């Protein structure tokens, strides 16, 4: 696996678990592993600038535009969607009666999570993580399970 044109695969070999997502934010890459470890790399040099573990396990990750910056959305199979800042210690959650998401996507106004059974997309308003704002049962409409979501 190559991480960049002319890049070295040894970057990903340093990770402690399989990669669930690679997120690009300006001049940095945020690599999220299954065990919840997030490594931040400089895109020009592929040097690791930070490593943190805000959750115990992750099934998906996405960028959430937030006040001129970004936050990282982390989906987990056992809990809520976590929203983590890279420049601060604040961690917020998007929760509801359905816990455990297979993957997540974010936009300025909405957060979308794929249910663990891959049949529904649960939606939240980006500013309110207390309860979902809606749900779409895609499997009943398409007769197929969901493969991925993007916004």
Coordinates of C-alpha atoms in Angstrom, one line a residue:
X1 CA 0.0 0.0 0.0
X2 CA 1.4 3.4 -0.9
X3 CA 0.4 6.5 1.2
X4 CA 1.6 9.0 -1.4
X5 CA 3.2 9.2 -4.8
X6 CA 6.7 8.1 -4.0
X7 CA 5.7 7.6 -0.4
X8 CA 6.7 4.8 1.9
X9 CA 4.4 2.1 3.1
X10 CA 6.3 2.0 6.4
X11 CA 4.1 4.9 7.6
X12 CA 1.1 2.6 7.8
X13 CA 3.1 -0.3 9.1
X14 CA 3.6 1.7 12.3
X15 CA -0.1 1.6 13.0
X16 CA -1.3 -0.7 15.7
X17 CA -4.4 -1.9 13.8
X18 CA -6.1 -1.9 10.4
X19 CA -7.0 1.5 8.9
X20 CA -10.7 2.5 8.9
X21 CA -10.3 5.9 7.3
X22 CA -7.7 8.4 5.9
X23 CA -9.0 12.0 6.1
X24 CA -7.3 14.9 4.3
X25 CA -7.5 18.3 5.9
X26 CA -5.4 20.9 4.2
X27 CA -1.7 20.0 4.6
X28 CA -2.3 17.1 7.0
X29 CA -3.6 13.5 6.8
X30 CA -5.5 12.0 9.7
X31 CA -5.3 8.2 9.7
X32 CA -7.8 6.4 11.9
X33 CA -7.2 2.8 12.9
X34 CA -9.7 0.2 14.2
X35 CA -8.3 0.4 17.8
X36 CA -9.2 4.1 18.0
X37 CA -5.7 5.5 17.4
X38 CA -5.6 8.6 15.3
X39 CA -2.2 9.6 13.7
X40 CA -1.8 13.0 12.1
X41 CA 0.8 13.2 9.3
X42 CA 2.2 16.2 7.4
X43 CA 1.3 15.6 3.8
X44 CA 4.5 17.0 2.4
X45 CA 6.9 14.9 4.4
X46 CA 4.6 12.1 5.9
X47 CA 6.1 12.7 9.3
X48 CA 3.9 12.0 12.2
X49 CA 3.1 15.2 14.1
X50 CA 0.6 13.7 16.7
X51 CA -1.0 10.5 17.9
X52 CA -4.0 10.2 20.1
X53 CA -6.6 7.6 21.1
X54 CA -9.9 9.3 21.8
X55 CA -12.0 6.1 21.6
X56 CA -11.4 2.4 22.3
X57 CA -12.4 1.2 18.9
X58 CA -13.5 2.9 15.6
X59 CA -15.5 1.5 12.7
X60 CA -15.4 4.7 10.6
X61 CA -14.4 8.3 10.6
X62 CA -15.2 11.6 8.8
X63 CA -14.4 15.3 8.9
X64 CA -16.9 17.7 10.3
X65 CA -16.5 21.3 9.2
X66 CA -16.7 23.4 12.4
X67 CA -16.2 27.1 12.9
X68 CA -13.5 27.6 10.3
X69 CA -11.7 24.3 11.3
X70 CA -12.6 20.7 11.4
X71 CA -13.5 18.1 14.0
X72 CA -13.2 14.4 13.6
X73 CA -16.3 12.2 13.8
X74 CA -15.6 8.6 15.0
X75 CA -18.2 5.9 14.6
X76 CA -18.1 2.9 17.0
X77 CA -20.1 -0.3 17.1
X78 CA -20.8 -0.1 20.8
X79 CA -21.6 3.5 21.5
X80 CA -22.5 6.9 20.2
X81 CA -20.7 8.8 17.4
X82 CA -17.8 10.8 19.0
X83 CA -16.8 14.2 17.8
X84 CA -13.2 15.1 18.6
X85 CA -11.3 18.3 18.2
X86 CA -7.6 18.2 17.1
X87 CA -6.8 21.6 18.7
X88 CA -8.7 21.2 21.9
X89 CA -9.7 18.5 24.5
X90 CA -13.4 18.8 23.9
X91 CA -15.2 15.5 23.0
X92 CA -18.9 15.6 22.2
X93 CA -21.3 12.8 21.3
X94 CA -24.2 12.1 18.9
X95 CA -26.4 9.6 20.5
X96 CA -29.9 8.2 20.4
X97 CA -31.8 4.9 20.9
X98 CA -29.7 3.2 18.2
X99 CA -26.1 2.9 19.4
X100 CA -23.4 1.5 17.3
X101 CA -22.7 2.8 13.8
X102 CA -20.7 1.1 11.0
X103 CA -19.5 4.4 9.5
X104 CA -20.2 8.2 9.6
X105 CA -20.3 11.2 7.3
X106 CA -20.5 14.9 8.2
X107 CA -21.4 18.2 6.6
X108 CA -21.9 21.8 8.0
X109 CA -25.5 21.1 9.0
X110 CA -25.9 17.3 9.3
X111 CA -24.3 14.2 10.6
X112 CA -25.2 10.8 9.1
X113 CA -24.4 7.4 10.6
X114 CA -24.9 4.0 9.0
X115 CA -26.6 1.6 11.3
X116 CA -24.6 -1.5 12.3
X117 CA -27.0 -3.7 10.3
X118 CA -26.3 -1.5 7.2
X119 CA -30.0 -0.9 6.5
X120 CA -30.6 2.6 7.9
X121 CA -29.0 6.0 7.8
X122 CA -29.6 7.9 11.1
X123 CA -29.3 11.8 10.8
X124 CA -28.5 14.4 13.4
X125 CA -28.4 18.1 13.3
X126 CA -24.7 19.0 13.6
X127 CA -25.4 21.3 16.5
X128 CA -27.5 18.8 18.5
X129 CA -26.2 15.4 19.4
X130 CA -28.8 14.6 22.0
X131 CA -31.1 12.8 19.6
X132 CA -31.4 12.0 15.9
X133 CA -33.3 14.4 13.7
X134 CA -34.4 11.7 11.3
X135 CA -33.9 8.2 9.9
X136 CA -34.0 6.7 6.4
X137 CA -34.6 3.0 6.0
X138 CA -32.8 2.6 2.7
X139 CA -32.9 -1.2 2.6
X140 CA -36.7 -1.2 2.4
X141 CA -36.5 1.3 -0.5
X142 CA -33.7 -0.2 -2.5
X143 CA -33.8 -3.9 -1.3
X144 CA -30.0 -3.7 -0.8
X145 CA -27.9 -3.0 2.2
X146 CA -25.9 0.2 2.4
X147 CA -22.2 0.0 1.4
X148 CA -21.0 3.5 2.3
X149 CA -22.3 7.1 3.0
X150 CA -20.8 10.4 1.9
X151 CA -21.9 14.0 2.1

